[in-house]
Coordinates of C-alpha atoms in Angstrom, one line a residue:
Chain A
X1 CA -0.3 16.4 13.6
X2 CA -3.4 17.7 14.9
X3 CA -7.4 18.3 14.0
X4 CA -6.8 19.6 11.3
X5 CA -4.3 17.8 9.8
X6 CA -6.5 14.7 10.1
X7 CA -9.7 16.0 9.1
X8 CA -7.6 16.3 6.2
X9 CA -6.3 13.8 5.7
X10 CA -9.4 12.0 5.9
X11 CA -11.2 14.2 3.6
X12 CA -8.7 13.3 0.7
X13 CA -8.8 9.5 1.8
X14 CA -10.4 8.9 -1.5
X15 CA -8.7 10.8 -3.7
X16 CA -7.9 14.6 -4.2
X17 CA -11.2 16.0 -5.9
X18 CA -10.6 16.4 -9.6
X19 CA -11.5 19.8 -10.4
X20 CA -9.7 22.6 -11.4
X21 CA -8.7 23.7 -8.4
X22 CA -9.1 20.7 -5.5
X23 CA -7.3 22.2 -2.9
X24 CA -10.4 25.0 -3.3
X25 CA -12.9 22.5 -3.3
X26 CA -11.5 20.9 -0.2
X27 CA -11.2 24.0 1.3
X28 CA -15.0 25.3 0.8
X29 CA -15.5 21.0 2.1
X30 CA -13.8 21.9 5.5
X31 CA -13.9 25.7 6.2
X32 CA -10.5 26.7 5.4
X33 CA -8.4 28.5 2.8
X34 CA -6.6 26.7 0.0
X35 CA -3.6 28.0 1.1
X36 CA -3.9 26.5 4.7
X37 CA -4.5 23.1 3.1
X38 CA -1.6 23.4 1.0
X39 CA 0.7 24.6 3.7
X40 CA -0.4 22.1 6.0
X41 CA -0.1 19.2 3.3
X42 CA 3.5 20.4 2.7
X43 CA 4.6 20.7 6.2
X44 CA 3.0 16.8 6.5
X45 CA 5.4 15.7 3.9
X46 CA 8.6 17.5 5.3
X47 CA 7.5 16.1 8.7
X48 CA 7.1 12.7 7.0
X49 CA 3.8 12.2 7.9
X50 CA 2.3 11.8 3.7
X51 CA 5.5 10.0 2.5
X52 CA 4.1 11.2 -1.2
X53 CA 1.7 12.8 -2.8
X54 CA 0.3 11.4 -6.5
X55 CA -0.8 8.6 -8.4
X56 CA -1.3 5.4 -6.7
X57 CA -2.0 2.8 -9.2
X58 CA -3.5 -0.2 -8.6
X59 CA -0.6 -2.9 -10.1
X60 CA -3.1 -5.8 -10.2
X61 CA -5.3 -3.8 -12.9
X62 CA -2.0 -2.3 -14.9
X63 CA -1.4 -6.5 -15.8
X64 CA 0.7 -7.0 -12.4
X65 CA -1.4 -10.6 -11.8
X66 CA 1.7 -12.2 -9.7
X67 CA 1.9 -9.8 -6.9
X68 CA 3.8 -11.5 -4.2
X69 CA 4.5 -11.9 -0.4
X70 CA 8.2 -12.5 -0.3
X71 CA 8.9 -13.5 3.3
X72 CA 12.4 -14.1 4.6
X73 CA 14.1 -15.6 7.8
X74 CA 17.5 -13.5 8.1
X75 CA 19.2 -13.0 11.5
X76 CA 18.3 -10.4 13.6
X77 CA 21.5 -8.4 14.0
X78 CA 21.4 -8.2 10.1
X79 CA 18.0 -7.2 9.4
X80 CA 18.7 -3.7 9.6
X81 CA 21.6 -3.4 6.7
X82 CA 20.0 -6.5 4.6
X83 CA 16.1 -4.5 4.8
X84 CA 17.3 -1.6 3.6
X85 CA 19.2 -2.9 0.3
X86 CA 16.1 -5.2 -0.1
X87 CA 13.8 -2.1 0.2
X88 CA 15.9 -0.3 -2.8
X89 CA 15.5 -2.6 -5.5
X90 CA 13.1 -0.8 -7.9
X91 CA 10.3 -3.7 -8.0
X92 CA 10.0 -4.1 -4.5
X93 CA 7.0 -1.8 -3.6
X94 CA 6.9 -2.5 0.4
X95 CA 9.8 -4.0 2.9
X96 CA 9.2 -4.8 6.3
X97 CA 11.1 -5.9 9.5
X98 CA 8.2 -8.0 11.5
X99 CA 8.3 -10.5 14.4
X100 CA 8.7 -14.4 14.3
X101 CA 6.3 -16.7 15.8
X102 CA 8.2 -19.9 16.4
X103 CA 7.9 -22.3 15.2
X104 CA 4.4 -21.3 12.8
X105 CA 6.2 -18.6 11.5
X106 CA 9.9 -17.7 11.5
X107 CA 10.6 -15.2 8.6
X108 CA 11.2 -11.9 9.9
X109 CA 11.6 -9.8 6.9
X110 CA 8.7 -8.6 4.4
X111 CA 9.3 -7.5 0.8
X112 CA 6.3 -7.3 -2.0
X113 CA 7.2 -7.4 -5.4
X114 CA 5.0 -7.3 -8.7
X115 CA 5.5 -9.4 -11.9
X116 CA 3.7 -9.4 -15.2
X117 CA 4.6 -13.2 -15.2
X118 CA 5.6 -16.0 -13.2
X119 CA 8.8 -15.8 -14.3
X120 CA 9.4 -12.1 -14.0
X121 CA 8.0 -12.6 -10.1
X122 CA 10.6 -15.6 -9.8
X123 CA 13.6 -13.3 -11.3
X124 CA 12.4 -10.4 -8.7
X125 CA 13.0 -13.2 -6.1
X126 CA 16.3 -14.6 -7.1
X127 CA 17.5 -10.8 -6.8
X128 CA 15.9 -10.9 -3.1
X129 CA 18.1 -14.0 -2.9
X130 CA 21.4 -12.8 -4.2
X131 CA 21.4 -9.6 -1.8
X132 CA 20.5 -11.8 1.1
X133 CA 23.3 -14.7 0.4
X134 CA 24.3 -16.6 3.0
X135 CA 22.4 -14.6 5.8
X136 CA 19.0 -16.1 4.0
X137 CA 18.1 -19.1 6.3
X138 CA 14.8 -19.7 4.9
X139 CA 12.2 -18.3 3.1
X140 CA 8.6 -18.2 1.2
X141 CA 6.2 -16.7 -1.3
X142 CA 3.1 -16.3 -0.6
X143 CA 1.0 -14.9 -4.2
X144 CA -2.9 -13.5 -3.0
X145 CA -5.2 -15.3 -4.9
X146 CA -8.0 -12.8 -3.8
X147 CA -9.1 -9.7 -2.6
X148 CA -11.6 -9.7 -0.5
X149 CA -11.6 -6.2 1.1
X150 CA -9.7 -3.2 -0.1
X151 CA -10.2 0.2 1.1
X152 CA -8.8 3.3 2.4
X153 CA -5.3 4.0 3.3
X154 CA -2.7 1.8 2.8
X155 CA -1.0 1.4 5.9
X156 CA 0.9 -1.7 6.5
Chain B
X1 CA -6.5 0.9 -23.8
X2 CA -4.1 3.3 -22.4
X3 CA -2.8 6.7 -24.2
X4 CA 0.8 8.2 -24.1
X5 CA -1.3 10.9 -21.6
X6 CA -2.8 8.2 -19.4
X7 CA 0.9 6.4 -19.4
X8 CA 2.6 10.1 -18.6
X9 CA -0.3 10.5 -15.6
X10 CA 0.7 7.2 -14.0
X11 CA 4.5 6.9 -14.1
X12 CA 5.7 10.8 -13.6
X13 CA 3.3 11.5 -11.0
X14 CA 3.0 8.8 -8.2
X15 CA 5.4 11.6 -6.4
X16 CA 5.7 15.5 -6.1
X17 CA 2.0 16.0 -7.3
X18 CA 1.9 19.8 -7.1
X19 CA 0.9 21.7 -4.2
X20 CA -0.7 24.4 -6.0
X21 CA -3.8 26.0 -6.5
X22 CA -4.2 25.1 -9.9
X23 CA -2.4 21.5 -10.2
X24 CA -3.8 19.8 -13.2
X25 CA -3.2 22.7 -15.4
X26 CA 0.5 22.8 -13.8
X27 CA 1.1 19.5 -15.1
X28 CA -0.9 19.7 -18.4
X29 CA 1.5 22.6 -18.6
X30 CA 4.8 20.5 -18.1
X31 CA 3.0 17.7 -20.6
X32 CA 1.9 20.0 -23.3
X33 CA -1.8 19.5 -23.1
X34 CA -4.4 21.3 -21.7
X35 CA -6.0 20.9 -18.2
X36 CA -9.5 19.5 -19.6
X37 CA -7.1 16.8 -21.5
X38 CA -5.5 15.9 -17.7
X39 CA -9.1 15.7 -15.9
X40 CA -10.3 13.1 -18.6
X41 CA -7.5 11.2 -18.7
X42 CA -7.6 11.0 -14.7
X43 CA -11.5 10.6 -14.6
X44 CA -10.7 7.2 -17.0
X45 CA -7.7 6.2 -15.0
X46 CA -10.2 6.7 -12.0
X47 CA -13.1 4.4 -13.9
X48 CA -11.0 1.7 -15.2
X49 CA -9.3 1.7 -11.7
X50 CA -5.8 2.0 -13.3
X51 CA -5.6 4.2 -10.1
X52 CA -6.7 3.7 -6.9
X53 CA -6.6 7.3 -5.9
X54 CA -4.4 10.2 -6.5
X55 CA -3.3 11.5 -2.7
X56 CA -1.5 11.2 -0.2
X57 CA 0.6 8.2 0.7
X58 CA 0.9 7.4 4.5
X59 CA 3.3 5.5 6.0
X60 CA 2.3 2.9 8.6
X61 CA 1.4 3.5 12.3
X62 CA 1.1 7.7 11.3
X63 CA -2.3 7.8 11.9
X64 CA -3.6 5.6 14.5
X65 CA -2.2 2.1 15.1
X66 CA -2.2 -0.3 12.5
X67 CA -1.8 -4.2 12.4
X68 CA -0.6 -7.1 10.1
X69 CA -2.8 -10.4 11.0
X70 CA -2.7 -13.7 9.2
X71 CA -4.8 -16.8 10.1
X72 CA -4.9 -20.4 8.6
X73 CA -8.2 -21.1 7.8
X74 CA -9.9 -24.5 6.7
X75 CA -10.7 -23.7 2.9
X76 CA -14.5 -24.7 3.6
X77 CA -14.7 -22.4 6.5
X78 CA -12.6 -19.7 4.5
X79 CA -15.6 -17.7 2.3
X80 CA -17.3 -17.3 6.6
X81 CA -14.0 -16.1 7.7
X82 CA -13.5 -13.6 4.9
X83 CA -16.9 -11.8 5.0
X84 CA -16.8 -11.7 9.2
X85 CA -12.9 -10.1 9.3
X86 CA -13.8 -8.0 6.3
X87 CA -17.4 -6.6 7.9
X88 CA -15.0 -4.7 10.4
X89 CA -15.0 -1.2 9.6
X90 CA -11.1 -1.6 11.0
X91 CA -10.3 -3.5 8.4
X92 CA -9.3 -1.9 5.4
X93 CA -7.3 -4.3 3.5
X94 CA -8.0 -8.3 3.2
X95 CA -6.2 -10.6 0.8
X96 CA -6.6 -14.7 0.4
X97 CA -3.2 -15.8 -0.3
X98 CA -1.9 -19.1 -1.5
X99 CA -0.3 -20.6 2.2
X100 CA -1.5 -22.7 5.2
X101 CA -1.6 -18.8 6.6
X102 CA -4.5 -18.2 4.1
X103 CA -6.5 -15.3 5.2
X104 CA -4.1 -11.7 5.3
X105 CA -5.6 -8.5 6.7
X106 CA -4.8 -5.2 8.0
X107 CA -6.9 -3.5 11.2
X108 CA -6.4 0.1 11.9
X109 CA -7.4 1.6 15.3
X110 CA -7.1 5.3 16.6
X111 CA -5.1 3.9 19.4
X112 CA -3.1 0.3 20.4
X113 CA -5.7 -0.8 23.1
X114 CA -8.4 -0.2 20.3
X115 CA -6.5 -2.6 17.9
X116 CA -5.8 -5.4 20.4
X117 CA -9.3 -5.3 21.2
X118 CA -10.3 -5.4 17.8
X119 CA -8.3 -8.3 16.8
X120 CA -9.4 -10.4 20.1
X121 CA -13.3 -9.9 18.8
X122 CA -12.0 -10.9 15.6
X123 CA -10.7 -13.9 17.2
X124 CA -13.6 -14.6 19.1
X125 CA -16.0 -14.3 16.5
X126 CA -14.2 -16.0 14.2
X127 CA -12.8 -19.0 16.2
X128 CA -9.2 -19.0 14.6
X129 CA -6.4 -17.3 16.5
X130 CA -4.4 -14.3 15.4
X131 CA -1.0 -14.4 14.0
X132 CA -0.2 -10.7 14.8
X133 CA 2.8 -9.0 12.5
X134 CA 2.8 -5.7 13.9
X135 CA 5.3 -3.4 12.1
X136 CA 9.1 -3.1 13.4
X137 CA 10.9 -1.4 10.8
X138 CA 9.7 0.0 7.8
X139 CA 13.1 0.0 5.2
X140 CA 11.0 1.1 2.8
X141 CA 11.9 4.6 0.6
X142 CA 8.9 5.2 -1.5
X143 CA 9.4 7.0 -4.2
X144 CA 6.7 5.3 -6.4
X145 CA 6.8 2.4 -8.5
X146 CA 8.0 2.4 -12.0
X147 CA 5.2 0.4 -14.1
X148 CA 6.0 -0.7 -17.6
X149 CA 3.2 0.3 -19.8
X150 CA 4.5 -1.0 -22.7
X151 CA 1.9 -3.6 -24.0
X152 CA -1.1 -2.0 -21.5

């Protein structure tokens, strides 16, 4: 990734214009060509860089109200096989491996999920539950109860 | 209220939005309307914030360094807290949750040494330590998020 790539990545931070032809737009934005946008914004994605391009809706606003922080204490030499079957359950929209901080805080694995009720949030748990079994030691839900800042990328 | 359009723009393109020159009328194409009918209907998605943004998505740590912090914060020191984290301009997300660990944000720095020193001025100014959840593994495919739009 270099200059370029990042000017734009932060010239699309916002949102891809909506005209016609954005990629255009940016390009007359930046000096450059359309096509060396479009090239560059490809080769991001095959490099992984952009994991997608599209969409990103905002769940709270779509009726999501009980978006959850499901946090989970699972061993360490299982975290790796256990993160990755949590991470492909369709309403699971992030899952993370992060440290423990004994003893305030010993859950090591991260999983959002997004409910339309309480009780569709609590199913999307139990499932969490039933693919961890008997490696789950312990666990929590934290729901947000308020935004206070929200801007930018998402990126964590 | 949302149409069958709006409902088509936010479930069948959270991925592969085209890199062409001419995007919107590529995808009016595949939907069988015309490329002013895609504009409106992303313009209201855009309004209403149904969407956030259409872009790119970016996974963690891929530009600059990026941090998970909670702190637990009395509830009548809590709306103080808040407005000082979220007055960083490194701070681009902030949530209250419902938890002793009550207070949930993100800081993004060009470079580590930038975000540690970030989070110690938060620290300082705020006068509640840290609990710092930088990423270890991200397990996380994205492929978008199937909403149900039924009853929206």
């Amino acid at each position: 990734m270099d200059d370029t790539d990042r000017r734009i990545m932060h010239a699309t931070q916002a949102g891809l214009p909506l005209t016609p032809e954005p990629y255009q737009t940016l390009a007359e934005q930046l000096g450059l060509t359309k096509e060396e946008i479009m090239q560059r914004m490809a080769a991001m994605q095959t490099s992984g860089i952009i994991r997608r391009i599209g969409a990103v809706p905002n769940h709270y606003q779509l009726g999501y109200r009980f978006n959850g922080m499901t946090v989970w204490d699972v061993p360490d030499d299982k975290i790796d096989g256990l993160g990755q079957q949590v991470g492909q359950l369709p309403f699971v929209s992030h899952c993370y491996h992060r440290p423990r901080h004994l003893p305030a805080w010993p859950y090591n694995l991260f999983a959002m999920v997004h409910g339309k009720t309480q009780e569709e949030a609590d199913g999307q748990i139990m499932q969490i539950a039933e693919v961890l079994g008997e490696y789950c030691r312990g666990r929590d839900v934290l729901y947000s109860t308020k935004i206070l800042k929200k801007t930018g990328f998402r990126s964590a | 209220m949302l149409t069958d359009l709006h409902k088509h723009l936010l479930n069948d393109f959270q991925r592969d939005f085209p890199l062409s020159p001419t995007p919107y009328r590529d995808i009016a194409d595949t939907l069988g309307v015309t490329e002013t009918d895609v504009l409106a209907a992303l313009a209201e998605l855009n309004e209403q914030q149904f969407i956030s943004r259409i872009g790119a998505v970016i996974p963690p740590n891929q530009i600059g360094a990026s941090m998970l912090v909670a702190m637990a914060v009395p509830e009548n020191e809590l709306q103080r807290v808040a407005d000082q984290i979220s007055a960083f301009p490194e701070v681009n997300h902030n949530y209250e949750r419902e938890h002793r660990f009550n207070v949930w944000f993100v800081a993004v720095a060009a470079t580590v040494q930038q975000l540690q020193a970030v989070i110690e001025r938060i620290e300082q100014q705020t006068g509640y330590a840290a609990l710092r959840l930088p990423l270890v593994d991200d397990f996380f495919i994205d492929l978008g998020f199937k909403l149900d739009l039924q009853h929206a």
